[in-house]
Short mmCIF file of C-alpha atoms in Angstrom, two decimals:
data_model
loop_
_atom_site.label_atom_id
_atom_site.label_comp_id
_atom_site.label_asym_id
_atom_site.label_seq_id
_atom_site.Cartn_x
_atom_site.Cartn_y
_atom_site.Cartn_z
CA UNK P 1 0.00 0.00 0.00
CA UNK P 2 2.95 2.28 -0.67
CA UNK P 3 0.85 4.53 -2.91
CA UNK P 4 -1.96 4.99 -0.37
CA UNK P 5 -2.11 8.51 1.13
CA UNK P 6 -1.50 8.89 4.86
CA UNK P 7 -5.08 9.90 5.67
CA UNK P 8 -6.37 6.70 4.03
CA UNK P 9 -3.69 4.60 5.71
CA UNK P 10 -4.74 6.01 9.08
CA UNK P 11 -8.35 5.01 8.39
CA UNK P 12 -7.29 1.51 7.31
CA UNK P 13 -5.31 1.11 10.55
CA UNK P 14 -8.35 2.18 12.56
CA UNK P 15 -10.56 -0.29 10.67
CA UNK P 16 -8.01 -3.02 11.35
CA UNK P 17 -8.15 -2.15 15.04
CA UNK P 18 -11.94 -2.33 15.40
CA UNK P 19 -12.57 -5.33 13.11
CA UNK P 20 -9.72 -7.61 14.21
CA UNK P 21 -10.70 -10.36 16.67
CA UNK P 22 -7.63 -11.73 18.45
CA UNK P 23 -7.25 -15.12 20.12
CA UNK P 24 -8.02 -13.78 23.61
CA UNK P 25 -11.33 -12.30 22.45
CA UNK P 26 -12.21 -15.53 20.59
CA UNK P 27 -11.69 -17.51 23.79
CA UNK P 28 -13.74 -15.00 25.80
CA UNK P 29 -16.63 -15.26 23.32
CA UNK P 30 -16.39 -19.08 23.32
CA UNK P 31 -16.49 -19.25 27.14
CA UNK P 32 -19.62 -17.13 27.11
CA UNK P 33 -21.07 -19.48 24.49
CA UNK P 34 -20.57 -22.43 26.85
CA UNK P 35 -22.41 -20.56 29.64
CA UNK P 36 -25.29 -19.77 27.27
CA UNK P 37 -25.54 -23.41 26.14
CA UNK P 38 -25.67 -24.53 29.75
CA UNK P 39 -28.33 -21.95 30.59
CA UNK P 40 -31.04 -22.80 28.05
CA UNK P 41 -31.17 -26.11 26.72
CA UNK P 42 -34.07 -18.56 6.27
CA UNK P 43 -33.48 -17.18 3.92
CA UNK P 44 -34.08 -15.90 0.45
CA UNK P 45 -34.78 -19.05 -1.57
CA UNK P 46 -37.47 -21.68 -1.35
CA UNK P 47 -36.37 -25.14 -2.45
CA UNK P 48 -38.64 -28.12 -3.09
CA UNK P 49 -36.87 -31.49 -3.02
CA UNK P 50 -38.16 -34.99 -3.68
CA UNK P 51 -35.80 -37.38 -1.92
CA UNK P 52 -35.70 -41.17 -2.08
CA UNK P 53 -33.88 -42.94 0.76
CA UNK P 54 -32.86 -46.47 -0.35
CA UNK P 55 -32.13 -49.37 1.99
CA UNK P 56 -28.42 -48.59 2.20
CA UNK P 57 -27.67 -45.98 4.87
CA UNK P 58 -25.98 -42.84 3.63
CA UNK P 59 -27.39 -43.07 0.11
CA UNK P 60 -30.12 -40.90 -1.38
CA UNK P 61 -31.56 -39.75 -4.70
CA UNK P 62 -32.75 -36.16 -5.02
CA UNK P 63 -34.85 -34.19 -7.50
CA UNK P 64 -35.17 -30.51 -6.71
CA UNK P 65 -36.36 -27.14 -7.95
CA UNK P 66 -35.43 -23.74 -6.53
CA UNK P 67 -37.77 -20.74 -6.38
CA UNK P 68 -36.66 -17.17 -5.70
CA UNK P 69 -38.79 -15.65 -2.95
CA UNK P 70 -40.10 -12.17 -3.86
CA UNK P 71 -38.67 -9.46 -1.60
CA UNK P 72 -42.12 -8.04 -0.87
CA UNK P 73 -43.14 -11.32 0.79
CA UNK P 74 -40.66 -10.69 3.60
CA UNK P 75 -42.78 -7.85 4.93
CA UNK P 76 -46.11 -8.84 3.42
CA UNK P 77 -49.12 -10.68 4.80
CA UNK P 78 -49.12 -14.15 6.38
CA UNK P 79 -51.66 -15.53 3.90
CA UNK P 80 -49.48 -14.43 0.96
CA UNK P 81 -46.51 -16.35 2.40
CA UNK P 82 -48.37 -19.65 2.77
CA UNK P 83 -50.05 -19.25 -0.64
CA UNK P 84 -46.62 -18.74 -2.22
CA UNK P 85 -45.15 -21.85 -0.54
CA UNK P 86 -48.15 -23.96 -1.60
CA UNK P 87 -47.88 -22.57 -5.16
CA UNK P 88 -44.26 -23.71 -5.33
CA UNK P 89 -45.22 -27.19 -4.18
CA UNK P 90 -47.96 -27.32 -6.80
CA UNK P 91 -45.57 -26.20 -9.57
CA UNK P 92 -43.07 -28.86 -8.51
CA UNK P 93 -45.64 -31.67 -8.57
CA UNK P 94 -47.10 -30.55 -11.90
CA UNK P 95 -43.64 -30.33 -13.50
CA UNK P 96 -42.12 -33.55 -12.15
CA UNK P 97 -45.30 -35.70 -11.93
CA UNK P 98 -47.48 -34.52 -14.77
CA UNK P 99 -50.59 -36.70 -15.25
CA UNK P 100 -49.48 -39.07 -12.44
CA UNK P 101 -51.84 -40.14 -9.68
CA UNK P 102 -49.83 -39.80 -6.50
CA UNK P 103 -50.35 -41.31 -3.09
CA UNK P 104 -49.96 -38.99 -0.10
CA UNK P 105 -46.38 -37.70 -0.03
CA UNK P 106 -44.91 -37.21 3.47
CA UNK P 107 -43.32 -33.76 3.73
CA UNK P 108 -40.42 -32.59 5.86
CA UNK P 109 -40.85 -28.81 6.05
CA UNK P 110 -37.63 -26.91 6.77
CA UNK P 111 -38.66 -23.76 8.62
CA UNK P 112 -35.49 -21.81 9.35
CA UNK P 113 -36.71 -19.51 12.13
CA UNK P 114 -36.82 -19.83 15.93
CA UNK P 115 -39.83 -21.92 16.87
CA UNK P 116 -41.16 -23.60 20.02
CA UNK P 117 -41.91 -27.26 19.35
CA UNK P 118 -43.75 -29.62 21.64
CA UNK P 119 -44.34 -31.88 18.64
CA UNK P 120 -42.28 -32.80 15.58
CA UNK P 121 -45.16 -31.88 13.25
CA UNK P 122 -46.01 -28.49 14.76
CA UNK P 123 -44.15 -25.34 15.75
CA UNK P 124 -44.94 -21.89 17.15
CA UNK P 125 -42.85 -19.10 15.61
CA UNK P 126 -41.04 -17.17 18.35
CA UNK P 127 -39.76 -14.33 16.19
CA UNK P 128 -38.81 -13.57 12.62
CA UNK P 129 -35.13 -13.27 11.73
CA UNK P 130 -33.03 -12.69 8.55
CA UNK P 131 -34.93 -9.57 7.54
CA UNK P 132 -38.43 -11.10 7.64
CA UNK P 133 -41.18 -9.15 9.41
CA UNK P 134 -44.55 -10.64 8.44
CA UNK P 135 -47.49 -9.76 10.68
CA UNK P 136 -49.83 -12.40 12.03
CA UNK P 137 -47.35 -15.26 12.34
CA UNK P 138 -45.26 -14.72 15.48
CA UNK P 139 -46.66 -16.53 18.50
CA UNK P 140 -48.76 -18.85 16.34
CA UNK P 141 -48.45 -22.43 15.08
CA UNK P 142 -47.21 -22.20 11.48
CA UNK P 143 -48.49 -25.64 10.45
CA UNK P 144 -52.30 -25.10 10.26
CA UNK P 145 -52.15 -22.15 7.79
CA UNK P 146 -49.58 -24.01 5.71
CA UNK P 147 -51.73 -27.15 5.62
CA UNK P 148 -54.79 -25.05 4.75
CA UNK P 149 -52.99 -23.56 1.73
CA UNK P 150 -51.94 -27.07 0.63
CA UNK P 151 -55.46 -28.47 1.09
CA UNK P 152 -56.95 -25.56 -0.87
CA UNK P 153 -55.01 -26.78 -3.92
CA UNK P 154 -55.84 -30.44 -3.32
CA UNK P 155 -52.16 -31.39 -3.21
CA UNK P 156 -51.31 -35.00 -2.18
CA UNK P 157 -49.06 -33.84 0.67
CA UNK P 158 -49.05 -34.58 4.40
CA UNK P 159 -46.66 -32.71 6.67
CA UNK P 160 -44.76 -35.26 8.76
CA UNK P 161 -42.07 -33.07 10.31
CA UNK P 162 -41.33 -29.38 10.82
CA UNK P 163 -37.61 -28.88 11.31
CA UNK P 164 -35.03 -26.12 11.55
CA UNK P 165 -32.49 -26.00 8.71
CA UNK P 166 -29.59 -26.39 11.14
CA UNK P 167 -31.09 -29.52 12.69
CA UNK P 168 -31.62 -30.82 9.17
CA UNK P 169 -27.98 -30.17 8.34
CA UNK P 170 -26.90 -32.08 11.47
CA UNK P 171 -29.10 -35.09 10.66
CA UNK P 172 -28.19 -35.10 6.96
CA UNK P 173 -24.49 -34.96 7.82
CA UNK P 174 -24.76 -37.75 10.40
CA UNK P 175 -26.75 -39.83 7.88
CA UNK P 176 -23.82 -39.80 5.46
CA UNK P 177 -20.92 -39.63 8.00
CA UNK P 178 -20.96 -41.30 11.42
CA UNK P 179 -18.29 -38.94 12.76
CA UNK P 180 -20.51 -35.86 12.31
CA UNK P 181 -21.43 -34.49 15.74
CA UNK P 182 -22.39 -30.87 14.99
CA UNK P 183 -24.40 -29.15 12.26
CA UNK P 184 -23.99 -25.48 11.35
CA UNK P 185 -25.47 -22.91 9.01
CA UNK P 186 -23.44 -19.96 7.78
CA UNK P 187 -25.62 -18.27 5.18
CA UNK P 188 -28.28 -15.55 5.24
CA UNK P 189 -28.41 -16.35 8.95
CA UNK P 190 -26.28 -18.48 11.28
CA UNK P 191 -26.99 -21.28 13.73
CA UNK P 192 -25.71 -24.56 15.19
CA UNK P 193 -27.14 -27.89 16.33
CA UNK P 194 -25.83 -30.96 18.16
CA UNK P 195 -27.06 -34.10 19.92
CA UNK P 196 -27.64 -33.97 23.67
CA UNK P 197 -28.75 -36.63 26.17
CA UNK P 198 -32.32 -36.21 27.43
CA UNK P 199 -31.09 -36.56 31.01
CA UNK P 200 -29.11 -33.32 30.61
CA UNK P 201 -32.20 -31.28 29.75
CA UNK P 202 -34.28 -30.41 32.85
CA UNK P 203 -37.19 -29.01 30.81
CA UNK P 204 -37.82 -32.52 29.38
CA UNK P 205 -37.91 -34.31 32.73
CA UNK P 206 -41.73 -34.46 32.72
CA UNK P 207 -41.67 -36.66 29.59
CA UNK P 208 -39.88 -39.47 31.50
CA UNK P 209 -37.65 -40.29 28.54
CA UNK P 210 -34.57 -42.52 28.97
CA UNK P 211 -31.70 -40.37 30.30
CA UNK P 212 -29.32 -41.59 27.60
CA UNK P 213 -31.75 -41.03 24.70
CA UNK P 214 -30.16 -38.60 22.22
CA UNK P 215 -32.12 -35.53 21.16
CA UNK P 216 -31.20 -32.85 18.63
CA UNK P 217 -30.63 -29.41 20.15
CA UNK P 218 -31.26 -26.45 17.87
CA UNK P 219 -29.09 -23.80 19.54
CA UNK P 220 -30.52 -20.74 17.73
CA UNK P 221 -27.20 -19.13 18.53
CA UNK P 222 -27.76 -16.34 16.05
CA UNK P 223 -29.31 -14.77 19.16
CA UNK P 224 -26.15 -15.34 21.23
CA UNK P 225 -25.13 -12.41 23.45
CA UNK P 226 -28.13 -10.21 22.69
CA UNK P 227 -27.11 -8.44 25.91
CA UNK P 228 -23.83 -7.37 24.22
CA UNK P 229 -21.63 -8.68 27.04
CA UNK P 230 -18.68 -10.07 25.05
CA UNK P 231 -19.18 -9.53 21.32
CA UNK P 232 -16.69 -7.00 19.87
CA UNK P 233 -19.24 -4.61 18.40
CA UNK P 234 -18.16 -1.71 16.22
CA UNK P 235 -20.19 1.49 15.76
CA UNK P 236 -21.36 0.05 12.43
CA UNK P 237 -22.70 -3.10 14.12
CA UNK P 238 -24.62 -0.88 16.51
CA UNK P 239 -26.21 1.00 13.60
CA UNK P 240 -27.28 -2.27 11.96
CA UNK P 241 -28.89 -3.45 15.19
CA UNK P 242 -30.57 -0.13 15.90
CA UNK P 243 -32.08 0.16 12.41
CA UNK P 244 -33.07 -3.51 12.00
CA UNK P 245 -36.68 -4.75 12.27
CA UNK P 246 -35.71 -6.40 15.59
CA UNK P 247 -33.27 -4.23 17.60
CA UNK P 248 -31.59 -6.10 20.44
CA UNK P 249 -32.11 -9.52 18.80
CA UNK P 250 -29.88 -11.84 16.75
CA UNK P 251 -26.72 -10.01 17.89
CA UNK P 252 -24.29 -12.75 16.82
CA UNK P 253 -26.05 -13.29 13.50
CA UNK P 254 -25.79 -9.60 12.67
CA UNK P 255 -21.98 -9.81 12.90
CA UNK P 256 -21.33 -12.91 10.78
CA UNK P 257 -24.32 -13.75 8.56
CA UNK P 258 -24.39 -13.07 4.84
CA UNK P 259 -27.37 -10.75 5.09
CA UNK P 260 -25.31 -8.23 7.05
CA UNK P 261 -21.73 -8.43 5.72
CA UNK P 262 -22.43 -6.16 2.77
CA UNK P 263 -24.32 -3.72 4.98
CA UNK P 264 -21.36 -3.37 7.36
CA UNK P 265 -19.16 -2.68 4.32
CA UNK P 266 -21.62 -0.09 2.99
CA UNK P 267 -21.92 1.73 6.32
CA UNK P 268 -18.14 2.04 6.62
CA UNK P 269 -17.81 3.53 3.13
CA UNK P 270 -20.64 6.02 3.75
CA UNK P 271 -18.98 7.07 7.01
CA UNK P 272 -15.58 7.51 5.35
CA UNK P 273 -17.16 9.69 2.67
CA UNK P 274 -19.62 11.77 4.68
CA UNK P 275 -17.93 12.10 8.06
CA UNK P 276 -14.22 11.47 7.48
CA UNK P 277 -14.08 13.04 3.98
CA UNK P 278 -11.35 10.69 2.78
CA UNK P 279 -12.92 8.76 -0.13
CA UNK P 280 -14.97 9.37 -3.27
CA UNK P 281 -14.41 13.14 -3.20
CA UNK P 282 -16.91 15.03 -5.34
CA UNK P 283 -18.75 11.88 -6.45
CA UNK P 284 -22.45 11.04 -6.19
CA UNK P 285 -22.86 8.26 -3.59
CA UNK P 286 -26.68 8.16 -3.66
CA UNK P 287 -26.71 4.47 -4.69
CA UNK P 288 -24.32 3.63 -1.85
CA UNK P 289 -26.64 5.30 0.65
CA UNK P 290 -29.44 2.79 0.00
CA UNK P 291 -29.53 0.29 2.91
CA UNK P 292 -28.79 -3.36 2.05
CA UNK P 293 -27.91 -2.48 -1.54
CA UNK P 294 -24.80 -4.68 -1.17
CA UNK P 295 -24.70 -8.33 -0.11
CA UNK P 296 -21.92 -10.73 0.81
CA UNK P 297 -21.32 -11.63 -2.85
CA UNK P 298 -20.10 -8.05 -3.43
CA UNK P 299 -17.38 -8.56 -0.81
CA UNK P 300 -16.59 -11.99 -2.24
CA UNK P 301 -15.92 -10.52 -5.67
CA UNK P 302 -13.64 -7.84 -4.21
CA UNK P 303 -11.65 -10.45 -2.28
CA UNK P 304 -11.33 -12.60 -5.39
CA UNK P 305 -10.03 -9.79 -7.63
CA UNK P 306 -6.76 -11.30 -8.96
CA UNK P 307 -5.27 -8.14 -10.45
CA UNK P 308 -2.65 -5.99 -8.71
CA UNK P 309 -4.43 -2.80 -9.77
CA UNK P 310 -7.77 -4.25 -8.58
CA UNK P 311 -9.39 -3.51 -11.94
CA UNK P 312 -12.26 -5.94 -11.32
CA UNK P 313 -13.03 -4.10 -8.08
CA UNK P 314 -13.06 -0.82 -10.01
CA UNK P 315 -15.52 -2.25 -12.56
CA UNK P 316 -17.69 -3.74 -9.81
CA UNK P 317 -18.00 -0.49 -7.85
CA UNK P 318 -18.62 1.56 -10.99
CA UNK P 319 -21.30 -0.84 -12.23
CA UNK P 320 -23.19 -1.26 -8.96
CA UNK P 321 -22.69 2.12 -7.30
CA UNK P 322 -21.90 4.57 -10.10
CA UNK P 323 -18.64 5.51 -8.35
CA UNK P 324 -15.17 5.59 -9.93
CA UNK P 325 -12.72 4.62 -7.15
CA UNK P 326 -9.04 5.60 -7.30
CA UNK P 327 -6.35 2.96 -6.85
CA UNK P 328 -5.87 3.86 -3.13
CA UNK P 329 -9.64 3.74 -2.62
CA UNK P 330 -9.74 0.29 -4.21
CA UNK P 331 -6.95 -0.79 -1.85
CA UNK P 332 -9.06 0.39 1.10
CA UNK P 333 -12.13 -1.48 -0.21
CA UNK P 334 -10.09 -4.66 -0.59
CA UNK P 335 -8.69 -4.42 2.94
CA UNK P 336 -12.14 -3.63 4.38
CA UNK P 337 -13.69 -6.66 2.65
CA UNK P 338 -10.89 -8.86 4.05
CA UNK P 339 -11.42 -7.50 7.56
CA UNK P 340 -15.20 -8.03 7.53
CA UNK P 341 -14.95 -11.49 5.96
CA UNK P 342 -12.19 -12.57 8.33
CA UNK P 343 -14.05 -11.34 11.41
CA UNK P 344 -17.16 -13.28 10.36
CA UNK P 345 -15.19 -16.50 9.82
CA UNK P 346 -13.28 -16.22 13.10
CA UNK P 347 -16.37 -15.47 15.18
CA UNK P 348 -18.24 -18.34 13.49
CA UNK P 349 -15.71 -20.76 15.01
CA UNK P 350 -16.75 -19.72 18.53
CA UNK P 351 -20.10 -21.52 18.31
CA UNK P 352 -18.45 -24.77 17.17
CA UNK P 353 -15.77 -24.45 19.86
CA UNK P 354 -18.44 -23.77 22.49
CA UNK P 355 -20.35 -26.96 21.64
CA UNK P 356 -17.12 -28.99 21.58
CA UNK P 357 -16.19 -27.60 25.00
CA UNK P 358 -19.61 -28.23 26.54
CA UNK P 359 -19.84 -31.80 25.22
CA UNK P 360 -16.12 -32.52 25.73
CA UNK P 361 -15.80 -33.43 22.05
CA UNK P 362 -12.12 -34.00 21.26
CA UNK P 363 -12.47 -35.12 17.66
CA UNK P 364 -15.32 -35.00 15.14
CA UNK P 365 -16.57 -33.74 11.83
CA UNK P 366 -18.86 -30.69 11.69
CA UNK P 367 -21.35 -30.52 8.82
CA UNK P 368 -21.81 -26.97 7.54
CA UNK P 369 -24.14 -25.49 4.95
CA UNK P 370 -25.06 -22.02 3.74
CA UNK P 371 -23.96 -19.59 1.05
CA UNK P 372 -21.27 -17.87 3.13
CA UNK P 373 -19.61 -21.15 4.10
CA UNK P 374 -19.82 -22.59 0.60
CA UNK P 375 -19.04 -19.52 -1.50
CA UNK P 376 -17.23 -16.83 0.48
CA UNK P 377 -13.47 -16.93 -0.29
CA UNK P 378 -11.19 -18.17 2.53
CA UNK P 379 -14.11 -18.52 4.98
CA UNK P 380 -13.33 -22.18 5.69
CA UNK P 381 -9.59 -21.66 6.19
CA UNK P 382 -10.08 -18.59 8.38
CA UNK P 383 -12.64 -20.41 10.53
CA UNK P 384 -10.36 -23.46 10.86
CA UNK P 385 -7.46 -21.27 12.00
CA UNK P 386 -9.66 -19.62 14.63
CA UNK P 387 -10.83 -23.03 15.90
CA UNK P 388 -7.19 -24.09 16.25
CA UNK P 389 -6.42 -20.95 18.30
CA UNK P 390 -9.45 -21.33 20.58
CA UNK P 391 -8.94 -25.03 21.36
CA UNK P 392 -5.13 -24.76 21.65
CA UNK P 393 -4.21 -27.51 19.21
CA UNK P 394 -0.44 -28.10 18.85
CA UNK P 395 1.24 -26.53 15.83
CA UNK P 396 1.70 -28.94 12.95
CA UNK P 397 -0.89 -31.47 14.14
CA UNK P 398 -3.97 -32.36 12.04
CA UNK P 399 -7.21 -30.59 12.99
CA UNK P 400 -9.10 -32.95 15.37
CA UNK P 401 -12.36 -31.07 14.64
CA UNK P 402 -12.93 -30.45 10.95
CA UNK P 403 -15.72 -28.34 9.44
CA UNK P 404 -16.89 -29.90 6.16
CA UNK P 405 -19.57 -29.07 3.61
CA UNK P 406 -22.82 -30.90 4.41
CA UNK P 407 -23.93 -33.34 1.69
CA UNK P 408 -27.15 -31.51 0.94
CA UNK P 409 -27.87 -29.92 4.25
CA UNK P 410 -31.41 -29.31 5.32
CA UNK P 411 -33.16 -30.99 2.36
CA UNK P 412 -31.88 -34.50 3.03
CA UNK P 413 -32.11 -33.92 6.79
CA UNK P 414 -35.79 -33.03 6.49
CA UNK P 415 -36.39 -36.18 4.45
CA UNK P 416 -34.59 -38.39 6.98
CA UNK P 417 -36.54 -36.88 9.91
CA UNK P 418 -39.84 -37.22 8.02
CA UNK P 419 -39.01 -40.86 7.21
CA UNK P 420 -38.14 -41.58 10.85
CA UNK P 421 -41.42 -39.97 11.94
CA UNK P 422 -43.39 -42.17 9.52
CA UNK P 423 -41.49 -45.21 10.82
CA UNK P 424 -42.42 -44.32 14.41
CA UNK P 425 -46.09 -43.90 13.48
CA UNK P 426 -46.11 -47.33 11.85
CA UNK P 427 -44.59 -48.80 15.01
CA UNK P 428 -47.22 -47.09 17.17
CA UNK P 429 -44.71 -44.77 18.85
CA UNK P 430 -46.55 -41.44 18.81
CA UNK P 431 -44.52 -39.56 21.44
CA UNK P 432 -43.97 -36.00 20.24
CA UNK P 433 -46.36 -36.34 17.28
CA UNK P 434 -49.49 -34.20 17.35
CA UNK P 435 -51.42 -35.32 14.27
CA UNK P 436 -50.46 -38.73 12.89
CA UNK P 437 -53.65 -39.09 10.85
CA UNK P 438 -52.86 -39.44 7.16
CA UNK P 439 -49.12 -40.06 7.68
CA UNK P 440 -49.36 -43.76 6.79
#
């Protein structure tokens, strides 16, 4: 950065100071994670998958279609949401099973938002996350309106299981790899899941289940440290929280999830232009001032720019924002993208390390899914390095805990859980099932 002016260098150094998360802070965040786990035992696309599970464990066949959810649905009406989901199911059946007479198809519905579940086939939405804010859904069971929209179209579908995407990732990963102990999502949102013994969960004591029976725990750790005790918040993180639909909620998610990485980047650039007066002098930044106009893919492309003069970054910023950045300004953008992406990856390791610490897991595979994990450059390597620092692994030794891409994530997991639910119904084991009628 020899050609970067001193005023820009000073700003870069300040950004490095506030966005860098050192080993000591990682360990502090992880220790707080463990306390939270002890204390209390979504997205932008809709995907329809038809999954066949053959006799051989770990194998599956999948047919799928992806539907882009309209932005207006995120803040629309509840009825419009369920109608849209049912429409997608209808389109899938008509396309893949035209003129076929189908028996009832058991459905595993991946619902990627915090929900209270007394039964596997029902769930009460606690709160919307990931930018959704649809009235008339929070505090209510999401299954009846969904089933009503399906019945309205006469679709041959029976909901067998409502699951969280992170739980689905855990189950799908364990289905294909016996050493998988933890499931994670690093995408539009973030979360983790693991298997716990029923005897370690006081709130389940009234069910009189065997103490050693394993049960999937959906951590919902996107909401970790909502009290802002240990997370290294910057002024930009505080703005995102303050101006979000749910201030004071999903604190951890707002620092590492794909929905917010581009917004942090945007807020920094606006601040450097309007308040510090060090970039984009005399240029129109009106496009940059639009909230959430940038997503994590924008940062990915900047980090992947292979040219020394960062010409691809120049083209990207000019195309999307109508701004012509100088070479020093492109250098700042590159460093800022690296800092934000690295912070997200390093903090993401704290949840995995916290679960490993709580469960005394010395060695395992972690199944991860989500656009940030799968597509953001260097995310996996940066997260692995942070995990090594937190858990104090010796230099030069192989990583005992390895985070790997989940086979299909929540789709296969939902199918496995739905199949297990059907199997239990056939065996007459109806514990935790509210409405078994029509499942078999």
